[in-house]
Short mmCIF file of C-alpha atoms in Angstrom, two decimals:
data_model
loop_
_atom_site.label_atom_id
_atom_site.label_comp_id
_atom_site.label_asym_id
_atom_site.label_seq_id
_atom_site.Cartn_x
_atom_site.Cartn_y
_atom_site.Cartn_z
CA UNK V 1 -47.92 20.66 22.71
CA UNK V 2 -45.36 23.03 22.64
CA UNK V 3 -41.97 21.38 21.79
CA UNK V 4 -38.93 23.75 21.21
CA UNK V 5 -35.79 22.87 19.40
CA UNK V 6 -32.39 24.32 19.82
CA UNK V 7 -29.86 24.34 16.62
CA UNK V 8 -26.37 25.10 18.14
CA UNK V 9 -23.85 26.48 15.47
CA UNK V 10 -20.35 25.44 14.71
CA UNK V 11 -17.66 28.07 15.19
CA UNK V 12 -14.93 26.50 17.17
CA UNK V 13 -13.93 28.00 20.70
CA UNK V 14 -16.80 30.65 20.24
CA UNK V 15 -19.13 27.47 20.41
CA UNK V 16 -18.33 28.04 24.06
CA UNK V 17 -21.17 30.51 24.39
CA UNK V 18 -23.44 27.76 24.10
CA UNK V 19 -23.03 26.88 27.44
CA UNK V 20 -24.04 30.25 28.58
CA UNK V 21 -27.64 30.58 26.69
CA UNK V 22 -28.34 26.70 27.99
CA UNK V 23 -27.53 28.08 31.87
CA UNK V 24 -30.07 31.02 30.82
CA UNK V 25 -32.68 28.63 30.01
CA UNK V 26 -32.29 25.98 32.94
CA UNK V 27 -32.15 29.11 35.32
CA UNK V 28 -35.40 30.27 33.65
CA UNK V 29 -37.21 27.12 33.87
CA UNK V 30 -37.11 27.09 29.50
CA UNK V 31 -37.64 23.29 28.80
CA UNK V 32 -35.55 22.18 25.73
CA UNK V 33 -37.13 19.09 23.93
CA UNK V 34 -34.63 18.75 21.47
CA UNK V 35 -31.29 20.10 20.01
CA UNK V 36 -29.59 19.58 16.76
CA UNK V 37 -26.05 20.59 16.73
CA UNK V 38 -23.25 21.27 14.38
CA UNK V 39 -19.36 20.85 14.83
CA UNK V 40 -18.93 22.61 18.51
CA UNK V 41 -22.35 23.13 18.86
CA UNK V 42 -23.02 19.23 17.96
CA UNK V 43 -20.09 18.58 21.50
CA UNK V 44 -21.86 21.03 23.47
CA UNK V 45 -25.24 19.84 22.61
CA UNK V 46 -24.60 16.34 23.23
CA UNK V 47 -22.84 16.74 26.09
CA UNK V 48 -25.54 18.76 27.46
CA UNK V 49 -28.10 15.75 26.37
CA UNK V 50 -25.82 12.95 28.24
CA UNK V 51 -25.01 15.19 31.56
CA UNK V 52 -28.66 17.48 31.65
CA UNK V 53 -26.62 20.30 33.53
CA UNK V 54 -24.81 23.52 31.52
CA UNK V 55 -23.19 23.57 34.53
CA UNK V 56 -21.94 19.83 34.78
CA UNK V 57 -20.76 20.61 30.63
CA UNK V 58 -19.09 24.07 31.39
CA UNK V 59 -17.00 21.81 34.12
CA UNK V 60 -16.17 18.43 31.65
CA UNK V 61 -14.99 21.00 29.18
CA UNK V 62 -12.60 22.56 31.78
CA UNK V 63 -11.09 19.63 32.62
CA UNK V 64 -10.95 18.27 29.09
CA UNK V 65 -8.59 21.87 28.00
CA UNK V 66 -6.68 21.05 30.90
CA UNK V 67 -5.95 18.03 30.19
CA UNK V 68 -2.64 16.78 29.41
CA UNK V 69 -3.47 15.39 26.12
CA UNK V 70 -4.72 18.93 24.44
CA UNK V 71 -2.32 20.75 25.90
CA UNK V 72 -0.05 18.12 23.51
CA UNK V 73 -1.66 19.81 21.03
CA UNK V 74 -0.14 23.07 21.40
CA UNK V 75 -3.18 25.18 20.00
CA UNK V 76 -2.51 28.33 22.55
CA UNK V 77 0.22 28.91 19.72
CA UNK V 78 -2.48 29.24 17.06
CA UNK V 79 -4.68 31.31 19.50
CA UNK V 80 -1.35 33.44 19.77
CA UNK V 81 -0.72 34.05 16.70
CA UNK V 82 -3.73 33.59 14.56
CA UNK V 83 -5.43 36.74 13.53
CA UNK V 84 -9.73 36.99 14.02
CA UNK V 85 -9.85 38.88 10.75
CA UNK V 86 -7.68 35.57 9.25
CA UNK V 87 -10.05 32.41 8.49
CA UNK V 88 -10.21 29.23 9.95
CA UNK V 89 -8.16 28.11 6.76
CA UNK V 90 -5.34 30.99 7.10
CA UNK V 91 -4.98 30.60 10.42
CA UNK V 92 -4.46 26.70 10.86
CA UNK V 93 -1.53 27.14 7.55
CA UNK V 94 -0.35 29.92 9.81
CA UNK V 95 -0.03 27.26 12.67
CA UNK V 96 1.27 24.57 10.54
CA UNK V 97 3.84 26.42 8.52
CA UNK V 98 2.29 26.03 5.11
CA UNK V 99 5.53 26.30 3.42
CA UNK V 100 7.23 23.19 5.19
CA UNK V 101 4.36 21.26 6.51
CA UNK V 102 1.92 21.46 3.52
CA UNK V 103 4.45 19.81 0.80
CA UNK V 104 4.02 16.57 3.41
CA UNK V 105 0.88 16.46 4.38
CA UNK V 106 0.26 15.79 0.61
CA UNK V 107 0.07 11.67 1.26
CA UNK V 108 -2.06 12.58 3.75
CA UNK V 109 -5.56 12.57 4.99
CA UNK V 110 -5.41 15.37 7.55
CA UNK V 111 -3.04 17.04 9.93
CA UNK V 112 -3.65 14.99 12.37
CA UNK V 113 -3.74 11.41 12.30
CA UNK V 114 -6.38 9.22 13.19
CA UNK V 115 -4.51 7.45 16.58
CA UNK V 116 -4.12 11.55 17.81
CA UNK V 117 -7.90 12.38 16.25
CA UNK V 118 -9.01 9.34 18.62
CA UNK V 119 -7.06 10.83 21.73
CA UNK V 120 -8.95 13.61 21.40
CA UNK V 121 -12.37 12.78 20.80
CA UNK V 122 -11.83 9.88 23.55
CA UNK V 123 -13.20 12.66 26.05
CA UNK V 124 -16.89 12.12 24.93
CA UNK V 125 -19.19 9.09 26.22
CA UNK V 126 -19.46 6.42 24.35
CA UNK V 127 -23.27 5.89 24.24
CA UNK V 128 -26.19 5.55 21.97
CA UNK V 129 -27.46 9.10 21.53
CA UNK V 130 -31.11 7.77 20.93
CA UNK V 131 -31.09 6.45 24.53
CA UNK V 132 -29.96 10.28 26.28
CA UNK V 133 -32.89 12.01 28.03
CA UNK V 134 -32.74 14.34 25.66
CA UNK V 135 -33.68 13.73 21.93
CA UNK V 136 -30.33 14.91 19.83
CA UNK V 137 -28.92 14.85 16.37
CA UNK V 138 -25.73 16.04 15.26
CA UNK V 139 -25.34 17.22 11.11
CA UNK V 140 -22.25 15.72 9.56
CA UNK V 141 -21.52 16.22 5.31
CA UNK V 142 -20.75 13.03 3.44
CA UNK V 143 -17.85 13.80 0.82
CA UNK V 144 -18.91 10.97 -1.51
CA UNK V 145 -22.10 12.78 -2.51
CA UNK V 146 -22.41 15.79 -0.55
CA UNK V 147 -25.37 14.99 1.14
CA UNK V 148 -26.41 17.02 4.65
CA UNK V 149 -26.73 14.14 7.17
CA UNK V 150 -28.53 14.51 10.48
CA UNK V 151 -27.30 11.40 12.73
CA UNK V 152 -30.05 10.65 15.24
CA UNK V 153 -28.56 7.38 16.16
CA UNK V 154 -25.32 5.48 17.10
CA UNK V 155 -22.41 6.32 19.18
CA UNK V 156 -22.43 10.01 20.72
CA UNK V 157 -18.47 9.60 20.60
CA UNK V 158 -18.32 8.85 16.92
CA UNK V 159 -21.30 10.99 15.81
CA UNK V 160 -19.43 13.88 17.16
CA UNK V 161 -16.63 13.00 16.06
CA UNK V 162 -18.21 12.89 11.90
CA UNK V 163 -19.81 16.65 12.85
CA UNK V 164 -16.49 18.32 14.35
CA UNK V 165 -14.47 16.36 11.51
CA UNK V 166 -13.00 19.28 10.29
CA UNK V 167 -11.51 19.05 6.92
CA UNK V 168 -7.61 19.17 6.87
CA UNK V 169 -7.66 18.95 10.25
CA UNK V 170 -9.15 15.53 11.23
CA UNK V 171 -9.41 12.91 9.10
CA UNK V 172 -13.12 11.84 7.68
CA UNK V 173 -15.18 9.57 9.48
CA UNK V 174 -16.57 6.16 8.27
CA UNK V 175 -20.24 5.34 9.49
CA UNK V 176 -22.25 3.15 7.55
CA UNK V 177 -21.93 4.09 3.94
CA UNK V 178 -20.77 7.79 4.79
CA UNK V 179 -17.36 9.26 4.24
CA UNK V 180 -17.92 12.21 6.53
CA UNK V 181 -16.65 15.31 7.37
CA UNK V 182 -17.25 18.53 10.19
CA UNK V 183 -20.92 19.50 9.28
CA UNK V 184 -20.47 22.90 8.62
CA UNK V 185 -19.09 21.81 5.32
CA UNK V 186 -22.83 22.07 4.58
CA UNK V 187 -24.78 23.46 7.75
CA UNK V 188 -23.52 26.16 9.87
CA UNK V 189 -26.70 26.48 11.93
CA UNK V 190 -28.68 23.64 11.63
CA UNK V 191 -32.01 25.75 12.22
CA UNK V 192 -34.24 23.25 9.82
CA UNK V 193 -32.89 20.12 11.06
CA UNK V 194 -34.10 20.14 14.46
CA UNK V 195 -37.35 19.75 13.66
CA UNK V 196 -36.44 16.48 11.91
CA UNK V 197 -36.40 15.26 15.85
CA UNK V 198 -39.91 16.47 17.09
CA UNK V 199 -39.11 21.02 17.55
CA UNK V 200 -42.09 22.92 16.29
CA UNK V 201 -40.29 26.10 17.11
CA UNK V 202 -36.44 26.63 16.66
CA UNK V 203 -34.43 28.59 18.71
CA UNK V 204 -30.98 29.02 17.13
CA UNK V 205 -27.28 30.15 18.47
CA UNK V 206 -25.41 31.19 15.96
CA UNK V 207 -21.62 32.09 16.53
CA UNK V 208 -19.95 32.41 13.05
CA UNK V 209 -18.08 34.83 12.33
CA UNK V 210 -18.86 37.72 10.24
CA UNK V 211 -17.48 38.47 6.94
CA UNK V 212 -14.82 41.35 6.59
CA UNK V 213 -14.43 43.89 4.40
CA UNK V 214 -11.73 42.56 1.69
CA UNK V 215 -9.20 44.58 -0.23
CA UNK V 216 -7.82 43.33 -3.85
CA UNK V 217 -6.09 39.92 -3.70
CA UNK V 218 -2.64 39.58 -4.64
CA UNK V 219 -2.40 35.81 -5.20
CA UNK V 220 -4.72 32.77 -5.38
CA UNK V 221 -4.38 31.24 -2.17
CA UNK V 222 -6.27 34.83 -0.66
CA UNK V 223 -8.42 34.23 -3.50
CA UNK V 224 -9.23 30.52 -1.92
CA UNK V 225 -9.61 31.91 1.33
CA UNK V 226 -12.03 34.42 0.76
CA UNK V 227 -14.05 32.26 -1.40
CA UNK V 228 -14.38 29.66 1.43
CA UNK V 229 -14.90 32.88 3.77
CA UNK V 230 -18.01 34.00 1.43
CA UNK V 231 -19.53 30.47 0.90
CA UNK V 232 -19.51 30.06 4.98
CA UNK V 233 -21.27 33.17 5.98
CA UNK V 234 -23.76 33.37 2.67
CA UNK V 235 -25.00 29.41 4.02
CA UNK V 236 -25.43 30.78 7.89
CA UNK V 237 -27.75 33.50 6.55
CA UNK V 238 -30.41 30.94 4.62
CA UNK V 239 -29.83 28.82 7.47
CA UNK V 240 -30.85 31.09 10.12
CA UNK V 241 -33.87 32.05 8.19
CA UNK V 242 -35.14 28.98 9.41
CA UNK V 243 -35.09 29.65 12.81
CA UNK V 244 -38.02 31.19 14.77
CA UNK V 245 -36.10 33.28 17.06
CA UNK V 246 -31.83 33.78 16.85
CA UNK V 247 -29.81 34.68 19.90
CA UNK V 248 -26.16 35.94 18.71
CA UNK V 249 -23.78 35.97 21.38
CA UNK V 250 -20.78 38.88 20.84
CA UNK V 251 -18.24 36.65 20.30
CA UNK V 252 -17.54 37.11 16.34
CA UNK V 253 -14.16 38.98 17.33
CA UNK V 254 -12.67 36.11 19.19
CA UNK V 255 -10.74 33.18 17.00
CA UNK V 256 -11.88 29.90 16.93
CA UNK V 257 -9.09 28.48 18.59
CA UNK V 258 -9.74 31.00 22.06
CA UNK V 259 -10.46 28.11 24.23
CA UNK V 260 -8.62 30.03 26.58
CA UNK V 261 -11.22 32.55 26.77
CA UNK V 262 -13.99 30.04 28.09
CA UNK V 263 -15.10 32.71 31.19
CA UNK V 264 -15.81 35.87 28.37
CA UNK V 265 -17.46 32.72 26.05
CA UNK V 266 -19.82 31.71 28.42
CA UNK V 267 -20.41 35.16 29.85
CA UNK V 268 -21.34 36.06 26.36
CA UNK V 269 -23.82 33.55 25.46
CA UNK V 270 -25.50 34.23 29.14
CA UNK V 271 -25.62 37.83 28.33
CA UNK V 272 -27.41 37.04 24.73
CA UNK V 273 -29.51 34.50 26.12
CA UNK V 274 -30.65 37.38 28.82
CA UNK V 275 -31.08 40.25 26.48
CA UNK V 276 -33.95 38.23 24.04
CA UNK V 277 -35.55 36.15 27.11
CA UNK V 278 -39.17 37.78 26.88
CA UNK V 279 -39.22 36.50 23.29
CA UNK V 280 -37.60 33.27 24.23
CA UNK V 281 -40.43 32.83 26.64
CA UNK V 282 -43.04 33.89 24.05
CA UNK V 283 -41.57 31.66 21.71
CA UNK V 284 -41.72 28.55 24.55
CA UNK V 285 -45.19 29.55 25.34
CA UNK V 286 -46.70 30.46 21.71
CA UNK V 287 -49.81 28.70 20.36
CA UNK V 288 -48.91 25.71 17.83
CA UNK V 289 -51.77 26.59 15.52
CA UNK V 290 -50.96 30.29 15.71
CA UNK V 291 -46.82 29.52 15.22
CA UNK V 292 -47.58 27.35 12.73
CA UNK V 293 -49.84 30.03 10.50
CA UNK V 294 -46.78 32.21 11.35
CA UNK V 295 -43.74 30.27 9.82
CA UNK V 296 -45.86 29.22 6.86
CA UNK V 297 -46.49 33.31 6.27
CA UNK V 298 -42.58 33.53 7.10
CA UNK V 299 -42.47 30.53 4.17
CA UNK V 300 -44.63 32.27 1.45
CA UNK V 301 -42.77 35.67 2.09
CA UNK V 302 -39.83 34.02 1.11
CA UNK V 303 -41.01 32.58 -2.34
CA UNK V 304 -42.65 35.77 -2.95
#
């Protein structure tokens, strides 16, 4: 039986898109049996699990950014004034004003604390993810030992929570034995770990960004940057290898913090979702025995 998986990437606000490929594949009658997410894609994902609708996501969302409590927040200043050639890193000190705001968040976990971190994540159900209609994981990174982990159980609210942890930004997450942080820390697209929940075929999303060209550093912190720039992209390319089929919305020019943008977001992932459909279809529809003899070929060209 054919069972496709869908691995939805982190990226922030270009996450957004995600929205658009799932209204793509409800529209074309594309049954998803599973979906693995990561940071964004792990909110959008479960979301999409709990309320079965892009439609009835694409709204919650809406009403979440207009809420009083993220507007609080004041991220349309970042949006303003962060640069999509900048990353994630560089633009959040940009935000912050590293010079002031850095020395004192020294005692500290994360920017923001964990009373604001709980306002914010308060928007997502609070219900066991292994009970939604859909089977869903979400990847989190533990920073005790590093390991990738791919949360099939507990709360939806706090699972997300541990996968859009990001570091700096939100302080880590405590489930079980895990200290853990945003999950593309260690997977960007988590093409391989959908199958972990029943996917014999992976469709993936991916909506990092992609690397720019660099000119000479002139101090250490652009040295930082860029290394964390490099390390981010170089793990979405071996992840994506794992994916049967990718769809890449054209949103790698818009900053993660665009949430503003949610019409050209969704527009975008519709439009990606639209242009590979035939091989989405053949990918739905494809022979187990013959996909199968197909990824392990994919496998062994790999080694070779």
């Amino acid at each position: 039986m054919a069972e496709l998986g869908l691995a939805l990437g982190g990226g922030g606000a270009r996450g957004l898109a995600h929205i658009g490929v799932l209204k793509v594949l409800e529209k074309e009658k594309i049954k998803i049996q599973a979906i693995t997410g990561c940071s964004m894609g792990a909110i959008v994902g479960g979301l999409y699990a709990y309320f079965g609708s892009a439609q009835k996501v694409e709204d919650f969302i809406r009403d979440i950014l207009h809420s009083p409590k993220i507007k609080e927040l004041g991220l349309e200043e970042l949006s303003e004034n962060g640069s999509v050639d900048k990353s994630f890193f560089e633009q959040f000190f940009d935000f912050v004003d590293v010079r002031l705001k850095a020395i004192k968040s020294l005692s500290r976990l994360s920017y923001f604390d964990q009373k604001t971190t709980d306002k914010i994540f308060s928007f997502i159900p609070d219900v066991p993810i292994e009970e939604l209609p859909i089977p869903i994981s979400a990847i989190a990174t533990d920073l005790v030992t590093g390991a990738e982990v791919n949360f099939t159980t507990g709360s939806l609210r706090k699972v997300i929570q541990a996968s859009a942890a990001v570091p700096g930004i939100f302080p880590p997450v405590k489930i079980e034995e895990y200290l853990l942080v945003d999950g593309s820390a260690s997977e960007s697209v988590p093409a391989g770990k959908v199958k972990e929940i029943g996917a014999d075929r992976v469709l993936a999303v991916n909506v990092s960004r992609d690397i720019k060209i660099f000119t000479e550093p002139s101090n250490l912190i652009e040295i930082l940057f860029r290394s964390e720039d490099i390390t981010s992209y170089q793990l979405s390319q071996i992840r994506l290898k794992e994916a049967d089929l990718v769809v890449t919305p054209k949103v790698r020019d818009l900053s993660w913090v665009d949430f503003d943008k949610i019409d050209y977001l969704v527009a975008a992932g519709k439009i990606a979702a639209l242009e590979h459909i035939e091989e989405i279809r053949a990918l739905a529809n494809r022979n187990a025995y013959l996909l199968e003899m197909e990824q392990f070929l994919k496998r062994l060209k790999g080694i070779i």
